[in-house]
Short mmCIF file of N, CA and C in Angstrom, two decimals:
data_model
loop_
_atom_site.label_atom_id
_atom_site.label_comp_id
_atom_site.label_asym_id
_atom_site.label_seq_id
_atom_site.Cartn_x
_atom_site.Cartn_y
_atom_site.Cartn_z
N MET H 6 -1.58 26.50 -13.84
CA MET H 6 -2.10 25.15 -13.91
C MET H 6 -2.51 24.86 -15.36
N LYS H 7 -2.15 23.70 -15.83
CA LYS H 7 -2.50 23.30 -17.19
C LYS H 7 -4.00 23.03 -17.29
N ALA H 8 -4.54 23.28 -18.47
CA ALA H 8 -5.98 23.10 -18.68
C ALA H 8 -6.42 21.66 -18.38
N GLU H 9 -5.64 20.69 -18.80
CA GLU H 9 -5.98 19.28 -18.56
C GLU H 9 -5.98 18.96 -17.07
N THR H 10 -5.04 19.56 -16.34
CA THR H 10 -4.99 19.37 -14.90
C THR H 10 -6.27 19.89 -14.26
N ALA H 11 -6.67 21.07 -14.68
CA ALA H 11 -7.91 21.66 -14.15
C ALA H 11 -9.11 20.76 -14.46
N ASP H 12 -9.12 20.16 -15.64
CA ASP H 12 -10.21 19.25 -15.99
C ASP H 12 -10.24 18.03 -15.07
N TYR H 13 -9.07 17.45 -14.80
CA TYR H 13 -9.02 16.30 -13.89
C TYR H 13 -9.49 16.70 -12.49
N LEU H 14 -9.05 17.87 -12.02
CA LEU H 14 -9.47 18.30 -10.69
C LEU H 14 -10.96 18.60 -10.63
N GLU H 15 -11.49 19.15 -11.71
CA GLU H 15 -12.94 19.40 -11.74
C GLU H 15 -13.71 18.08 -11.68
N LYS H 16 -13.22 17.08 -12.40
CA LYS H 16 -13.85 15.76 -12.34
C LYS H 16 -13.76 15.19 -10.92
N ALA H 17 -12.62 15.36 -10.28
CA ALA H 17 -12.44 14.88 -8.91
C ALA H 17 -13.42 15.59 -7.96
N ARG H 18 -13.54 16.90 -8.10
CA ARG H 18 -14.48 17.65 -7.24
C ARG H 18 -15.92 17.21 -7.47
N ALA H 19 -16.29 17.03 -8.72
CA ALA H 19 -17.66 16.58 -9.04
C ALA H 19 -17.92 15.19 -8.46
N THR H 20 -16.92 14.34 -8.51
CA THR H 20 -17.08 12.98 -8.00
C THR H 20 -17.21 12.98 -6.48
N VAL H 21 -16.46 13.84 -5.80
CA VAL H 21 -16.61 13.97 -4.34
C VAL H 21 -18.02 14.47 -4.02
N ALA H 22 -18.50 15.43 -4.78
CA ALA H 22 -19.86 15.93 -4.56
C ALA H 22 -20.89 14.81 -4.74
N ASP H 23 -20.69 14.00 -5.77
CA ASP H 23 -21.58 12.85 -5.98
C ASP H 23 -21.50 11.89 -4.80
N ALA H 24 -20.30 11.64 -4.32
CA ALA H 24 -20.12 10.72 -3.18
C ALA H 24 -20.85 11.25 -1.95
N ARG H 25 -20.75 12.55 -1.70
CA ARG H 25 -21.45 13.13 -0.55
C ARG H 25 -22.97 12.96 -0.68
N GLN H 26 -23.46 13.14 -1.88
CA GLN H 26 -24.90 12.98 -2.11
C GLN H 26 -25.32 11.52 -1.92
N ILE H 27 -24.53 10.61 -2.46
CA ILE H 27 -24.84 9.18 -2.32
C ILE H 27 -24.76 8.76 -0.86
N ALA H 28 -23.86 9.36 -0.10
CA ALA H 28 -23.69 9.00 1.31
C ALA H 28 -24.93 9.30 2.14
N THR H 29 -25.84 10.10 1.61
CA THR H 29 -27.09 10.37 2.34
C THR H 29 -28.07 9.21 2.19
N LEU H 30 -27.77 8.29 1.30
CA LEU H 30 -28.60 7.12 1.08
C LEU H 30 -27.98 5.92 1.79
N PRO H 31 -28.71 4.85 1.96
CA PRO H 31 -28.12 3.66 2.59
C PRO H 31 -27.28 2.85 1.57
N LEU H 32 -26.30 3.53 0.97
CA LEU H 32 -25.45 2.92 -0.05
C LEU H 32 -23.98 3.27 0.21
N PRO H 33 -23.45 2.94 1.39
CA PRO H 33 -22.07 3.33 1.68
C PRO H 33 -21.04 2.73 0.74
N HIS H 34 -21.32 1.54 0.21
CA HIS H 34 -20.36 0.93 -0.71
C HIS H 34 -20.22 1.74 -1.99
N ILE H 35 -21.29 2.35 -2.45
CA ILE H 35 -21.22 3.17 -3.66
C ILE H 35 -20.58 4.52 -3.35
N ALA H 36 -20.89 5.09 -2.20
CA ALA H 36 -20.27 6.35 -1.79
C ALA H 36 -18.75 6.19 -1.66
N ALA H 37 -18.32 5.09 -1.06
CA ALA H 37 -16.88 4.84 -0.89
C ALA H 37 -16.21 4.62 -2.24
N ARG H 38 -16.89 3.94 -3.15
CA ARG H 38 -16.32 3.74 -4.49
C ARG H 38 -16.17 5.08 -5.21
N GLU H 39 -17.14 5.96 -5.06
CA GLU H 39 -17.04 7.29 -5.66
C GLU H 39 -15.88 8.08 -5.05
N ALA H 40 -15.65 7.91 -3.75
CA ALA H 40 -14.50 8.57 -3.10
C ALA H 40 -13.21 8.09 -3.75
N TYR H 41 -13.12 6.80 -4.04
CA TYR H 41 -11.94 6.28 -4.73
C TYR H 41 -11.78 6.97 -6.08
N LEU H 42 -12.85 7.07 -6.84
CA LEU H 42 -12.75 7.68 -8.17
C LEU H 42 -12.31 9.14 -8.07
N ALA H 43 -12.76 9.83 -7.04
CA ALA H 43 -12.33 11.22 -6.84
C ALA H 43 -10.83 11.29 -6.60
N VAL H 44 -10.32 10.41 -5.76
CA VAL H 44 -8.88 10.38 -5.47
C VAL H 44 -8.10 9.98 -6.73
N PHE H 45 -8.62 9.04 -7.48
CA PHE H 45 -7.98 8.60 -8.71
C PHE H 45 -7.83 9.79 -9.67
N HIS H 46 -8.89 10.56 -9.86
CA HIS H 46 -8.83 11.71 -10.77
C HIS H 46 -7.91 12.81 -10.22
N ALA H 47 -7.91 13.00 -8.92
CA ALA H 47 -7.00 13.99 -8.33
C ALA H 47 -5.54 13.57 -8.56
N ALA H 48 -5.27 12.29 -8.39
CA ALA H 48 -3.91 11.78 -8.64
C ALA H 48 -3.55 11.95 -10.10
N GLN H 49 -4.49 11.71 -11.00
CA GLN H 49 -4.22 11.92 -12.43
C GLN H 49 -3.87 13.39 -12.69
N ALA H 50 -4.58 14.30 -12.03
CA ALA H 50 -4.30 15.73 -12.18
C ALA H 50 -2.87 16.04 -11.76
N TYR H 51 -2.48 15.50 -10.62
CA TYR H 51 -1.13 15.75 -10.11
C TYR H 51 -0.08 15.20 -11.07
N ILE H 52 -0.30 14.00 -11.54
CA ILE H 52 0.64 13.38 -12.47
C ILE H 52 0.75 14.20 -13.75
N PHE H 53 -0.40 14.60 -14.29
CA PHE H 53 -0.37 15.37 -15.53
C PHE H 53 0.34 16.71 -15.34
N GLU H 54 0.05 17.37 -14.22
CA GLU H 54 0.68 18.66 -13.97
C GLU H 54 2.19 18.52 -13.86
N ARG H 55 2.66 17.47 -13.25
CA ARG H 55 4.10 17.27 -13.05
C ARG H 55 4.81 16.74 -14.29
N THR H 56 4.13 15.88 -15.08
CA THR H 56 4.83 15.20 -16.17
C THR H 56 4.30 15.51 -17.56
N GLY H 57 3.08 16.01 -17.65
CA GLY H 57 2.46 16.21 -18.96
C GLY H 57 1.96 14.92 -19.57
N LYS H 58 1.99 13.84 -18.80
CA LYS H 58 1.55 12.54 -19.29
C LYS H 58 0.29 12.11 -18.56
N VAL H 59 -0.50 11.28 -19.24
CA VAL H 59 -1.73 10.75 -18.67
C VAL H 59 -1.49 9.33 -18.18
N ALA H 60 -1.75 9.11 -16.92
CA ALA H 60 -1.72 7.75 -16.37
C ALA H 60 -3.16 7.28 -16.28
N LYS H 61 -3.44 6.07 -16.77
CA LYS H 61 -4.83 5.64 -16.87
C LYS H 61 -5.19 4.46 -15.99
N THR H 62 -4.30 3.52 -15.81
CA THR H 62 -4.65 2.32 -15.05
C THR H 62 -4.52 2.59 -13.55
N PRO H 63 -5.31 1.91 -12.73
CA PRO H 63 -5.17 2.10 -11.28
C PRO H 63 -3.74 1.87 -10.80
N ARG H 64 -3.11 0.84 -11.30
CA ARG H 64 -1.74 0.54 -10.87
C ARG H 64 -0.76 1.63 -11.32
N GLY H 65 -0.91 2.08 -12.56
CA GLY H 65 -0.03 3.12 -13.07
C GLY H 65 -0.22 4.44 -12.33
N VAL H 66 -1.46 4.80 -12.08
CA VAL H 66 -1.73 6.04 -11.35
C VAL H 66 -1.17 5.94 -9.94
N ARG H 67 -1.40 4.83 -9.28
CA ARG H 67 -0.94 4.67 -7.89
C ARG H 67 0.59 4.74 -7.81
N SER H 68 1.29 4.03 -8.68
CA SER H 68 2.75 4.02 -8.59
C SER H 68 3.35 5.36 -8.97
N GLU H 69 2.82 5.99 -10.01
CA GLU H 69 3.37 7.28 -10.43
C GLU H 69 3.04 8.39 -9.43
N PHE H 70 1.83 8.38 -8.90
CA PHE H 70 1.46 9.36 -7.88
C PHE H 70 2.33 9.20 -6.64
N THR H 71 2.54 7.97 -6.22
CA THR H 71 3.40 7.72 -5.05
C THR H 71 4.81 8.22 -5.30
N ARG H 72 5.34 7.92 -6.47
CA ARG H 72 6.70 8.34 -6.80
C ARG H 72 6.82 9.86 -6.83
N LEU H 73 5.89 10.53 -7.50
CA LEU H 73 5.98 11.97 -7.68
C LEU H 73 5.66 12.77 -6.42
N SER H 74 4.77 12.28 -5.60
CA SER H 74 4.32 13.06 -4.44
C SER H 74 5.03 12.68 -3.15
N ARG H 75 5.95 11.78 -3.24
CA ARG H 75 6.67 11.27 -2.05
C ARG H 75 7.22 12.38 -1.16
N THR H 76 7.70 13.44 -1.74
CA THR H 76 8.32 14.50 -0.94
C THR H 76 7.47 15.77 -0.92
N GLU H 77 6.23 15.68 -1.29
CA GLU H 77 5.35 16.85 -1.32
C GLU H 77 4.75 17.08 0.06
N PRO H 78 5.19 18.11 0.79
CA PRO H 78 4.72 18.30 2.16
C PRO H 78 3.23 18.65 2.26
N ARG H 79 2.67 19.30 1.25
CA ARG H 79 1.25 19.66 1.33
C ARG H 79 0.34 18.45 1.16
N ILE H 80 0.84 17.39 0.55
CA ILE H 80 0.02 16.19 0.41
C ILE H 80 0.20 15.31 1.64
N GLY H 81 1.40 15.04 2.02
CA GLY H 81 1.65 14.22 3.21
C GLY H 81 1.50 12.74 2.93
N ARG H 82 2.17 11.96 3.71
CA ARG H 82 2.22 10.50 3.51
C ARG H 82 0.85 9.85 3.61
N ALA H 83 0.03 10.28 4.56
CA ALA H 83 -1.29 9.65 4.74
C ALA H 83 -2.15 9.80 3.49
N LEU H 84 -2.09 10.97 2.85
CA LEU H 84 -2.88 11.17 1.64
C LEU H 84 -2.30 10.42 0.45
N VAL H 85 -0.99 10.28 0.42
CA VAL H 85 -0.35 9.51 -0.65
C VAL H 85 -0.80 8.06 -0.58
N THR H 86 -0.78 7.49 0.60
CA THR H 86 -1.14 6.08 0.75
C THR H 86 -2.65 5.86 0.65
N PHE H 87 -3.43 6.92 0.80
CA PHE H 87 -4.88 6.75 0.74
C PHE H 87 -5.35 6.27 -0.63
N LEU H 88 -4.64 6.57 -1.68
CA LEU H 88 -5.03 6.09 -3.01
C LEU H 88 -5.14 4.57 -3.01
N GLY H 89 -4.18 3.89 -2.41
CA GLY H 89 -4.23 2.43 -2.31
C GLY H 89 -5.35 1.96 -1.40
N THR H 90 -5.55 2.65 -0.30
CA THR H 90 -6.63 2.31 0.63
C THR H 90 -7.99 2.47 -0.05
N ALA H 91 -8.14 3.57 -0.76
CA ALA H 91 -9.41 3.83 -1.45
C ALA H 91 -9.68 2.78 -2.53
N TYR H 92 -8.62 2.31 -3.17
CA TYR H 92 -8.79 1.26 -4.18
C TYR H 92 -9.40 0.00 -3.55
N GLN H 93 -9.06 -0.25 -2.31
CA GLN H 93 -9.64 -1.41 -1.62
C GLN H 93 -11.14 -1.25 -1.43
N PHE H 94 -11.60 -0.02 -1.22
CA PHE H 94 -13.04 0.23 -1.15
C PHE H 94 -13.70 -0.11 -2.49
N LYS H 95 -13.06 0.30 -3.57
CA LYS H 95 -13.60 -0.01 -4.89
C LYS H 95 -13.66 -1.52 -5.09
N THR H 96 -12.60 -2.20 -4.72
CA THR H 96 -12.55 -3.65 -4.87
C THR H 96 -13.64 -4.32 -4.03
N ARG H 97 -13.76 -3.89 -2.78
CA ARG H 97 -14.80 -4.47 -1.92
C ARG H 97 -16.19 -4.19 -2.48
N SER H 98 -16.38 -3.00 -3.00
CA SER H 98 -17.69 -2.62 -3.53
C SER H 98 -18.03 -3.38 -4.81
N ASP H 99 -17.05 -3.52 -5.69
CA ASP H 99 -17.31 -4.09 -7.01
C ASP H 99 -17.26 -5.61 -7.07
N TYR H 100 -16.40 -6.23 -6.28
CA TYR H 100 -16.11 -7.64 -6.51
C TYR H 100 -16.42 -8.60 -5.37
N THR H 101 -16.69 -8.08 -4.19
CA THR H 101 -16.91 -8.96 -3.05
C THR H 101 -18.31 -9.55 -3.11
N ILE H 102 -18.37 -10.87 -2.94
CA ILE H 102 -19.66 -11.54 -2.85
C ILE H 102 -19.65 -12.40 -1.58
N GLY H 103 -20.82 -12.67 -1.09
CA GLY H 103 -20.90 -13.49 0.12
C GLY H 103 -20.49 -12.72 1.35
N SER H 104 -20.18 -13.46 2.39
CA SER H 104 -19.87 -12.82 3.67
C SER H 104 -18.39 -12.95 4.04
N THR H 105 -17.53 -13.15 3.05
CA THR H 105 -16.11 -13.32 3.36
C THR H 105 -15.43 -12.01 3.73
N VAL H 106 -15.97 -10.88 3.31
CA VAL H 106 -15.42 -9.57 3.62
C VAL H 106 -16.53 -8.71 4.20
N ALA H 107 -16.22 -7.98 5.25
CA ALA H 107 -17.22 -7.12 5.88
C ALA H 107 -17.69 -6.05 4.90
N PRO H 108 -18.97 -5.72 4.95
CA PRO H 108 -19.47 -4.66 4.07
C PRO H 108 -18.87 -3.31 4.48
N ILE H 109 -18.85 -2.39 3.55
CA ILE H 109 -18.37 -1.04 3.82
C ILE H 109 -19.42 -0.34 4.68
N THR H 110 -18.96 0.28 5.75
CA THR H 110 -19.87 0.93 6.68
C THR H 110 -20.04 2.41 6.35
N ASP H 111 -21.09 3.01 6.91
CA ASP H 111 -21.29 4.45 6.74
C ASP H 111 -20.09 5.26 7.23
N PRO H 112 -19.54 4.95 8.42
CA PRO H 112 -18.37 5.71 8.86
C PRO H 112 -17.16 5.55 7.93
N GLU H 113 -16.96 4.37 7.39
CA GLU H 113 -15.85 4.18 6.44
C GLU H 113 -16.06 5.03 5.19
N ALA H 114 -17.28 5.04 4.68
CA ALA H 114 -17.57 5.82 3.48
C ALA H 114 -17.39 7.31 3.75
N THR H 115 -17.89 7.77 4.88
CA THR H 115 -17.76 9.19 5.23
C THR H 115 -16.29 9.58 5.37
N ALA H 116 -15.51 8.74 6.03
CA ALA H 116 -14.08 9.02 6.19
C ALA H 116 -13.38 9.03 4.84
N ALA H 117 -13.75 8.12 3.96
CA ALA H 117 -13.14 8.08 2.62
C ALA H 117 -13.47 9.35 1.84
N ILE H 118 -14.68 9.80 1.92
CA ILE H 118 -15.09 11.01 1.22
C ILE H 118 -14.34 12.22 1.77
N ASP H 119 -14.26 12.31 3.08
CA ASP H 119 -13.55 13.44 3.71
C ASP H 119 -12.07 13.43 3.33
N THR H 120 -11.46 12.27 3.30
CA THR H 120 -10.05 12.17 2.94
C THR H 120 -9.84 12.52 1.47
N ALA H 121 -10.74 12.07 0.61
CA ALA H 121 -10.66 12.43 -0.81
C ALA H 121 -10.74 13.94 -0.98
N ALA H 122 -11.64 14.57 -0.26
CA ALA H 122 -11.78 16.03 -0.35
C ALA H 122 -10.52 16.73 0.14
N ARG H 123 -9.89 16.22 1.20
CA ARG H 123 -8.64 16.80 1.69
C ARG H 123 -7.53 16.68 0.66
N LEU H 124 -7.46 15.54 -0.01
CA LEU H 124 -6.43 15.37 -1.04
C LEU H 124 -6.64 16.37 -2.16
N ILE H 125 -7.86 16.51 -2.62
CA ILE H 125 -8.16 17.46 -3.69
C ILE H 125 -7.81 18.88 -3.24
N ASP H 126 -8.19 19.24 -2.02
CA ASP H 126 -7.89 20.58 -1.50
C ASP H 126 -6.39 20.82 -1.39
N SER H 127 -5.62 19.78 -1.11
CA SER H 127 -4.18 19.94 -0.98
C SER H 127 -3.53 20.28 -2.32
N MET H 128 -4.25 20.10 -3.40
CA MET H 128 -3.69 20.34 -4.73
C MET H 128 -4.03 21.70 -5.29
N LYS H 129 -4.67 22.54 -4.51
CA LYS H 129 -4.97 23.89 -4.98
C LYS H 129 -3.67 24.66 -5.16
N PRO H 130 -3.61 25.51 -6.18
CA PRO H 130 -2.41 26.31 -6.36
C PRO H 130 -2.17 27.22 -5.14
N ALA H 131 -0.92 27.41 -4.81
CA ALA H 131 -0.58 28.29 -3.69
C ALA H 131 -0.94 29.75 -4.02
N ARG H 132 -0.80 30.12 -5.30
CA ARG H 132 -1.15 31.45 -5.77
C ARG H 132 -1.95 31.31 -7.06
N PRO H 133 -2.88 32.22 -7.32
CA PRO H 133 -3.63 32.15 -8.57
C PRO H 133 -2.70 32.16 -9.78
N ASN H 134 -3.12 31.50 -10.82
CA ASN H 134 -2.38 31.43 -12.09
C ASN H 134 -0.99 30.82 -11.95
N THR H 135 -0.84 29.91 -11.02
CA THR H 135 0.42 29.21 -10.86
C THR H 135 0.15 27.72 -10.91
N SER H 136 1.21 26.98 -10.95
CA SER H 136 1.11 25.53 -10.98
C SER H 136 0.60 25.04 -9.63
N MET H 137 -0.13 23.93 -9.65
CA MET H 137 -0.61 23.37 -8.39
C MET H 137 0.58 22.92 -7.56
N LEU H 138 0.50 23.10 -6.27
CA LEU H 138 1.49 22.63 -5.31
C LEU H 138 2.87 23.23 -5.52
N GLN H 139 3.00 24.20 -6.38
CA GLN H 139 4.28 24.85 -6.59
C GLN H 139 5.42 23.87 -6.78
N VAL H 140 5.26 22.96 -7.73
CA VAL H 140 6.28 21.94 -7.99
C VAL H 140 7.45 22.50 -8.76
#
């Protein structure tokens, strides 16, 4: 695994830990947003490991991650599409005003955190000192 990949994954793990801690408070919208950031960093790790390039924008990360992980059996389709779903949590958390969109619930935040953790776990190397996901 490349050093930069490990850095992205460490950031993703730390962000999931933060999300779990925040989820203990009555702030599900912030916990769900942190889950999105964890998935974003995990996707960046995957992209960097596969291409050596850094994707920075949400759109760029989502499209490149989808393209690269499309046939990765350890990630699976549900985890690939979760990056887009998680982005909706960020959008709802950051930009929604008024009552036009339902607030993010505790169960939604918990599910987002658990899914983010599963995605990060799916990227562990199959063997020590090897590339993640054996690409």
